[in-house]
Short mmCIF file of C-alpha atoms in Angstrom, two decimals:
data_model
loop_
_atom_site.label_atom_id
_atom_site.label_comp_id
_atom_site.label_asym_id
_atom_site.label_seq_id
_atom_site.Cartn_x
_atom_site.Cartn_y
_atom_site.Cartn_z
CA MET A 10 27.75 5.53 23.18
CA LYS A 11 26.85 6.17 19.09
CA ARG A 12 23.82 7.10 18.37
CA ARG A 13 22.11 5.83 14.24
CA THR A 14 19.86 7.52 12.26
CA GLN A 15 17.11 5.21 11.40
CA THR A 16 15.50 5.08 7.48
CA LEU A 17 11.34 4.40 6.89
CA LEU A 18 10.45 3.52 3.60
CA VAL A 19 7.11 5.22 3.03
CA GLY A 20 4.56 5.14 -0.40
CA ALA A 21 2.89 7.57 1.68
CA VAL A 22 3.36 8.66 5.33
CA PRO A 23 6.71 7.39 7.19
CA ILE A 24 6.32 3.60 7.97
CA VAL A 25 8.75 0.30 8.48
CA ALA A 26 11.93 1.69 11.27
CA LEU A 27 15.02 -0.02 8.62
CA ALA A 28 18.41 -0.11 8.94
CA GLY A 29 20.26 2.37 10.68
CA VAL A 30 22.58 4.92 8.55
CA LEU A 31 25.34 7.60 9.13
CA SER A 32 26.71 7.12 12.91
CA ALA A 33 27.67 10.03 15.04
CA PRO A 34 27.68 11.08 18.81
CA ALA A 35 25.31 13.42 18.90
CA LEU A 36 21.78 13.74 20.75
CA SER A 37 19.28 13.57 17.89
CA VAL A 38 17.60 16.82 16.63
CA PRO A 39 13.60 17.07 15.79
CA PHE A 40 14.08 16.58 12.01
CA ALA A 41 13.68 13.78 9.80
CA ALA A 42 14.74 14.02 5.92
CA GLN A 43 12.43 13.21 3.03
CA GLY A 44 13.72 11.91 0.15
CA PRO A 45 13.60 9.01 -2.24
CA GLY A 46 13.27 5.41 -1.59
CA PRO A 47 14.39 2.62 -4.23
CA LEU A 48 11.50 1.33 -6.48
CA PHE A 49 10.07 -2.56 -6.64
CA ASP A 50 9.23 -3.60 -10.30
CA VAL A 51 5.98 -5.10 -8.75
CA LEU A 52 6.33 -8.13 -11.31
CA SER A 53 10.00 -9.43 -10.26
CA ASP A 54 10.83 -11.11 -7.63
CA VAL A 55 12.77 -9.79 -4.07
CA GLU A 56 14.65 -12.17 -2.12
CA GLY A 57 13.05 -15.14 -4.34
CA LYS A 58 10.40 -14.40 -4.12
CA SER A 59 7.60 -12.91 -6.59
CA ILE A 60 6.05 -9.54 -4.71
CA ILE A 61 3.51 -11.04 -6.47
CA GLU A 62 1.96 -14.35 -7.01
CA VAL A 63 -0.78 -15.89 -8.80
CA SER A 64 -1.98 -19.03 -8.98
CA GLY A 65 -4.79 -21.26 -10.84
CA PRO A 66 -6.26 -21.26 -14.77
CA SER A 67 -6.07 -17.50 -15.66
CA VAL A 68 -2.17 -17.90 -15.06
CA ASP A 69 -0.51 -16.13 -17.95
CA SER A 70 2.92 -18.31 -17.28
CA LYS A 71 4.37 -15.79 -19.81
CA PRO A 72 7.15 -13.54 -18.84
CA SER A 73 6.18 -9.68 -19.22
CA THR A 74 9.52 -7.41 -20.80
CA GLY A 75 8.65 -4.04 -19.30
CA GLU A 76 8.99 -2.79 -16.07
CA LEU A 77 5.57 -1.71 -13.17
CA ASP A 78 7.65 0.00 -11.13
CA MET A 79 6.27 1.56 -7.23
CA THR A 80 7.74 4.41 -5.46
CA THR A 81 8.44 4.58 -1.56
CA VAL A 82 9.84 7.42 -0.25
CA ALA A 83 13.28 7.08 2.08
CA VAL A 84 13.16 8.90 5.56
CA HIS A 85 15.58 9.14 7.78
CA HIS A 86 14.72 10.03 12.00
CA ASN A 87 17.26 9.97 15.04
CA LEU A 88 18.89 12.36 13.47
CA SER A 89 22.15 14.31 14.93
CA LEU A 90 22.53 18.12 14.03
CA PRO A 91 25.38 17.85 11.50
CA GLN A 92 23.74 14.32 9.44
CA THR A 93 21.19 17.05 9.98
CA ILE A 94 22.60 19.47 8.50
CA ALA A 95 24.31 17.76 6.19
CA MET A 96 21.32 16.32 4.25
CA TRP A 97 19.82 19.67 4.05
CA LEU A 98 22.60 19.91 1.62
CA ASP A 99 21.89 16.99 -0.31
CA SER A 100 19.31 19.28 -3.21
CA ASP A 101 17.30 15.26 -2.59
CA ASN A 102 16.27 14.73 0.51
CA GLU A 103 13.81 17.60 2.44
CA ILE A 104 14.13 18.31 5.97
CA VAL A 105 10.72 18.29 7.46
CA PRO A 106 9.54 18.37 11.92
CA ILE A 107 9.84 14.79 13.92
CA GLU A 108 5.65 15.73 14.29
CA ALA A 109 5.56 14.52 9.73
CA VAL A 110 7.07 11.25 10.42
CA PHE A 111 6.00 10.68 13.86
CA PRO A 112 2.65 12.26 15.21
CA PRO A 113 2.43 13.44 18.61
CA GLY A 114 0.16 11.30 21.02
CA GLN A 115 1.83 8.41 19.02
CA SER A 116 4.74 6.59 18.73
CA GLN A 117 7.02 4.41 16.70
CA GLU A 118 5.59 1.91 17.37
CA GLU A 119 2.08 3.09 17.04
CA VAL A 120 2.81 4.89 13.82
CA GLU A 121 3.65 1.38 12.12
CA GLU A 122 1.04 -0.59 12.74
CA GLU A 123 -1.27 1.63 11.52
CA ASN A 124 1.43 1.53 8.65
CA LYS A 125 1.06 -2.02 8.24
CA ALA A 126 -2.57 -2.07 8.64
CA ALA A 127 -3.32 0.57 5.73
CA PHE A 128 -1.14 -1.89 3.57
CA THR A 129 -3.01 -4.98 3.85
CA GLU A 130 -6.40 -2.75 2.94
CA SER A 131 -4.18 -1.80 0.06
CA GLU A 132 -3.08 -4.89 -0.97
CA ALA A 133 -7.34 -6.18 -1.10
CA ASN A 134 -7.79 -3.17 -2.51
CA ALA A 135 -5.81 -4.15 -5.66
CA THR A 136 -6.23 -7.57 -5.38
CA SER A 137 -10.70 -6.13 -5.48
CA ALA A 138 -9.92 -4.09 -8.66
CA ALA A 139 -7.85 -6.45 -10.79
CA LEU A 140 -9.71 -8.75 -10.34
CA ALA A 141 -13.03 -7.04 -10.96
CA GLN A 142 -11.51 -5.62 -13.98
CA LEU A 143 -11.20 -8.75 -14.94
CA GLY A 144 -14.26 -9.61 -14.35
CA LEU A 145 -13.60 -12.48 -11.41
CA PRO A 146 -15.92 -12.50 -8.19
CA THR A 147 -13.98 -11.82 -5.14
CA GLU A 148 -14.83 -12.78 -1.40
CA VAL A 149 -12.96 -11.46 1.84
CA SER A 150 -11.12 -13.38 4.17
CA VAL A 151 -9.45 -12.96 7.37
CA ALA A 152 -5.70 -10.83 7.20
CA TYR A 153 -5.33 -11.39 10.43
CA THR A 154 -6.50 -9.98 14.61
CA VAL A 155 -5.85 -7.61 16.56
CA PRO A 156 -4.06 -8.35 19.41
CA GLY A 157 -6.26 -8.12 22.53
CA SER A 158 -9.41 -7.21 20.23
CA ASN A 159 -13.05 -8.70 20.79
CA ALA A 160 -12.10 -10.87 17.04
CA GLU A 161 -9.52 -12.55 18.66
CA GLY A 162 -9.96 -15.82 19.07
CA LYS A 163 -12.94 -16.22 17.46
CA LEU A 164 -11.97 -15.12 14.35
CA HIS A 165 -8.86 -16.02 12.64
CA GLU A 166 -6.29 -16.03 8.88
CA GLY A 167 -7.60 -17.21 6.26
CA ASP A 168 -11.40 -17.15 7.55
CA VAL A 169 -13.84 -16.10 4.56
CA ILE A 170 -17.12 -13.46 5.19
CA ILE A 171 -19.52 -14.47 4.10
CA SER A 172 -21.46 -11.39 5.57
CA ILE A 173 -21.60 -9.16 8.23
CA ASP A 174 -25.67 -8.50 10.44
CA GLY A 175 -27.13 -10.59 6.77
CA ILE A 176 -24.79 -8.04 4.15
CA LYS A 177 -23.31 -10.20 1.81
CA ALA A 178 -19.59 -9.39 1.85
CA THR A 179 -17.44 -9.95 -1.35
CA LYS A 180 -15.29 -6.45 -0.96
CA PRO A 181 -13.49 -5.52 2.01
CA ASP A 182 -15.29 -2.46 2.02
CA ALA A 183 -19.17 -3.60 2.66
CA VAL A 184 -17.65 -5.17 6.04
CA LYS A 185 -15.76 -1.95 6.91
CA ASP A 186 -18.60 0.58 5.71
CA HIS A 187 -21.03 -1.34 8.34
CA VAL A 188 -18.74 -1.11 11.35
CA GLN A 189 -18.43 2.68 10.44
CA SER A 190 -22.08 2.98 10.86
CA LEU A 191 -22.03 1.15 14.10
CA ASN A 192 -20.16 2.82 17.96
CA PRO A 193 -17.98 0.97 19.77
CA GLY A 194 -20.70 -1.71 22.00
CA ASP A 195 -22.25 -2.81 19.59
CA ALA A 196 -22.96 -6.12 18.42
CA VAL A 197 -22.34 -7.49 15.20
CA GLU A 198 -22.59 -11.18 13.60
CA LEU A 199 -21.16 -12.72 11.39
CA LYS A 200 -21.17 -15.56 8.85
CA VAL A 201 -18.12 -17.58 8.50
CA ARG A 202 -16.46 -20.18 6.65
CA GLY A 203 -13.15 -21.79 7.67
CA GLU A 204 -10.72 -24.18 6.02
CA ASP A 205 -13.82 -26.56 5.45
CA ALA A 206 -14.77 -24.78 2.83
CA ALA A 207 -18.19 -27.71 3.51
CA LYS A 208 -18.74 -25.83 7.36
CA GLU A 209 -19.89 -22.22 7.95
CA ARG A 210 -21.06 -21.28 11.43
CA THR A 211 -21.99 -17.98 13.52
CA VAL A 212 -20.21 -15.82 15.22
CA ALA A 213 -20.79 -12.55 17.38
CA ILE A 214 -18.41 -10.11 18.27
CA GLU A 215 -18.79 -6.90 20.47
CA LEU A 216 -17.11 -3.69 18.79
CA GLY A 217 -14.90 -1.79 20.54
CA GLU A 218 -13.52 1.55 20.35
CA ASN A 219 -10.17 3.05 17.59
CA PRO A 220 -7.95 3.35 19.61
CA HIS A 221 -7.09 5.65 16.94
CA ALA A 222 -10.61 7.67 16.54
CA LYS A 223 -12.23 8.41 19.49
CA GLY A 224 -15.77 7.22 19.51
CA ALA A 225 -14.75 5.16 15.88
CA ALA A 226 -16.00 1.59 16.02
CA LEU A 227 -13.35 -1.49 16.07
CA LEU A 228 -13.77 -4.51 14.74
CA GLY A 229 -10.63 -5.82 15.66
CA ILE A 230 -9.51 -7.44 11.91
CA GLY A 231 -7.16 -6.33 8.67
CA MET A 232 -8.72 -8.22 6.01
CA SER A 233 -7.60 -9.25 2.17
CA THR A 234 -9.53 -10.11 -1.02
CA GLN A 235 -9.60 -13.39 -2.84
CA SER A 236 -10.87 -15.01 -5.89
CA ALA A 237 -14.00 -16.93 -5.15
CA GLY A 238 -13.10 -19.64 -7.79
CA GLN A 239 -9.57 -21.29 -7.42
CA THR A 240 -7.90 -18.44 -8.87
CA LYS A 241 -5.21 -16.65 -5.47
CA VAL A 242 -3.39 -13.70 -5.44
CA GLU A 243 -0.51 -13.40 -2.22
CA TYR A 244 1.50 -10.80 -2.24
CA GLN A 245 5.67 -11.02 -0.50
CA LEU A 246 6.77 -7.66 -0.14
CA SER A 247 7.62 -6.36 3.41
CA GLY A 248 9.23 -3.43 4.71
CA ILE A 249 6.51 -1.38 3.01
CA GLY A 250 3.34 0.29 4.66
CA GLY A 251 1.07 2.77 4.44
CA PRO A 252 -1.50 2.42 1.30
CA SER A 253 0.39 4.02 -1.67
CA ALA A 254 1.30 1.50 -3.84
CA GLY A 255 -2.06 0.81 -4.64
CA LEU A 256 -2.52 1.43 -8.07
CA MET A 257 1.17 0.01 -8.99
CA LEU A 258 0.35 -3.75 -7.80
CA THR A 259 -3.58 -4.30 -9.52
CA LEU A 260 -2.14 -3.59 -12.52
CA GLY A 261 0.15 -6.28 -11.62
CA VAL A 262 -1.74 -8.72 -10.67
CA ILE A 263 -4.45 -7.27 -14.10
CA ASP A 264 -0.38 -8.49 -15.28
CA LYS A 265 0.39 -11.96 -13.65
CA LEU A 266 -4.11 -13.32 -14.84
CA SER A 267 -4.59 -11.73 -18.37
CA PRO A 268 -2.69 -13.09 -20.95
CA GLY A 269 0.46 -11.46 -22.61
CA ASP A 270 2.22 -8.41 -22.09
CA LEU A 271 0.53 -5.39 -19.97
CA THR A 272 3.60 -3.43 -20.23
CA GLU A 273 4.30 -4.51 -24.15
CA GLY A 274 8.07 -3.89 -22.66
CA HIS A 275 7.36 -0.46 -22.13
CA HIS A 276 9.74 1.05 -18.89
CA ILE A 277 6.75 2.20 -16.73
CA ALA A 278 6.79 3.41 -12.48
CA GLY A 279 3.68 5.51 -10.64
CA THR A 280 2.05 5.66 -7.21
CA GLY A 281 -0.89 6.38 -6.15
CA THR A 282 -4.49 4.47 -3.07
CA ILE A 283 -6.51 1.84 -5.07
CA ASN A 284 -10.14 1.69 -3.85
CA ALA A 285 -11.89 -1.57 -4.22
CA ALA A 286 -13.84 0.09 -7.36
CA GLY A 287 -10.50 1.39 -9.14
CA ILE A 288 -10.67 4.73 -8.47
CA VAL A 289 -6.79 6.06 -7.76
CA GLY A 290 -5.75 8.55 -5.08
CA GLU A 291 -3.55 10.88 -4.32
CA ILE A 292 -0.38 10.63 -1.85
CA GLY A 293 2.54 12.19 -0.01
CA GLY A 294 6.16 12.28 -1.32
CA ILE A 295 5.32 12.55 -5.56
CA LYS A 296 8.34 14.59 -5.83
CA HIS A 297 10.65 12.52 -4.24
CA LYS A 298 9.08 9.17 -6.10
CA ILE A 299 8.74 11.03 -9.51
CA SER A 300 12.63 11.63 -8.80
CA ALA A 301 13.80 8.32 -8.51
CA ALA A 302 12.04 6.90 -10.85
CA ARG A 303 13.72 9.98 -13.15
CA ASP A 304 16.70 7.98 -12.39
CA SER A 305 16.13 4.91 -12.78
CA GLY A 306 14.88 5.29 -16.18
CA ALA A 307 11.12 4.80 -16.74
CA GLU A 308 9.10 6.38 -19.57
CA LEU A 309 6.51 7.46 -17.08
CA PHE A 310 5.28 8.24 -14.57
CA PHE A 311 1.92 7.46 -13.08
CA VAL A 312 0.39 10.56 -10.94
CA PRO A 313 -3.20 10.91 -9.41
CA ALA A 314 -5.01 13.38 -10.65
CA GLY A 315 -5.02 14.73 -7.54
CA ASN A 316 -1.02 15.26 -7.09
CA CYS A 317 -0.56 16.62 -11.04
CA VAL A 318 0.08 20.56 -9.45
CA GLU A 319 2.92 19.60 -7.24
CA ALA A 320 4.15 17.07 -9.85
CA LEU A 321 4.58 19.13 -11.63
CA THR A 322 7.04 21.27 -9.52
CA ALA A 323 9.24 18.28 -9.71
CA ASP A 324 11.95 17.74 -12.02
CA ALA A 325 10.73 14.38 -14.06
CA GLY A 326 13.58 14.98 -17.10
CA ASP A 327 12.29 13.10 -20.00
CA MET A 328 9.56 11.01 -18.40
CA LYS A 329 6.02 11.91 -19.22
CA LEU A 330 3.71 12.41 -16.15
CA VAL A 331 0.58 10.84 -16.77
CA ARG A 332 -2.75 11.78 -15.05
CA VAL A 333 -4.94 8.77 -14.21
CA ARG A 334 -7.29 9.33 -12.45
CA ASN A 335 -8.88 5.13 -12.62
CA VAL A 336 -7.24 1.58 -13.50
CA ASP A 337 -8.90 1.95 -17.26
CA ASP A 338 -6.83 5.20 -17.45
CA ALA A 339 -3.94 3.41 -16.49
CA LEU A 340 -4.36 0.90 -18.58
CA ALA A 341 -5.21 2.94 -21.22
CA ALA A 342 -2.08 4.56 -21.24
CA ILE A 343 -0.09 1.55 -21.46
CA LYS A 344 -1.58 1.44 -24.25
CA ASN A 345 -1.25 4.38 -25.30
CA PRO A 346 1.51 6.47 -23.83
CA GLY A 347 1.69 9.44 -27.04
CA ALA A 348 -2.57 9.22 -26.44
CA ALA A 349 -1.57 9.29 -22.50
CA PRO A 350 -3.52 12.17 -20.91
CA SER A 351 -0.53 14.35 -19.10
CA CYS A 352 -0.12 16.34 -15.75
CA SER A 353 -0.79 20.28 -17.50
#
């Protein structure tokens, strides 16, 4: 039986198993290869669907003339020894222990599930940061419930969480921070609004234990952020996980909900986590992402400030590496690329 390598597309950490490539009959070795992954222009379509779909009175119907590329890292695993050697000889790839892809004690399915949750949180934070930048109010909705959790059957996809234990929930962090302050077995009371916006209900849930963090409380839901008004933001990109798309998704939402062309015709790539306040956080695989963006012809690459030292070891070619700490830094760099601070 032939064995195939498997490829993951990652933002900051290994995420979702995709197609197998490079067949070989030998047993796999305990290593993986990391290299540049594909880029996705968040202002474009994938398989006929907009990566970011917006609707409502604030939508700018005029398409942008530039690009906002989110970058990924491709991780090949289940490699045979000859395949590992071949990838090691390719300067674009880096060979790492398999534990860097699947930490000890975690199955591939658990890693995929964990990083799916991270991407959902990244989308929620991108919406929060973008709407806050535009001065639009937000609310928290249930994206999914964790199978087998105490929330399953009590909360449903699309439910709006108004408050938790009397704490107003306008952003997922309000719910997350409160749950993290409690212990498994504690009970929380949520005020929730379902499909009928005129009806509210109270839901009591006993917190479980996070399977990935012993002693940490688990509510058992994934959360997203939406406008408290008529504006709606939805993300259509699948097969990617992890938190590092946050910054570029935020910029994409801002472009689609503000007048004019945010990109001003520039080809921009970048990476970075985002929180609800618009702060950009560091990620992994920065050198591979820079290589992919350089080869695509990007003019600017947004680098989280915490990644600048490592970014300077990559071959960026003529592409400018712009240091960003928050959304405001990125917006200022787009408006005036020449004055934008470089990694140094």
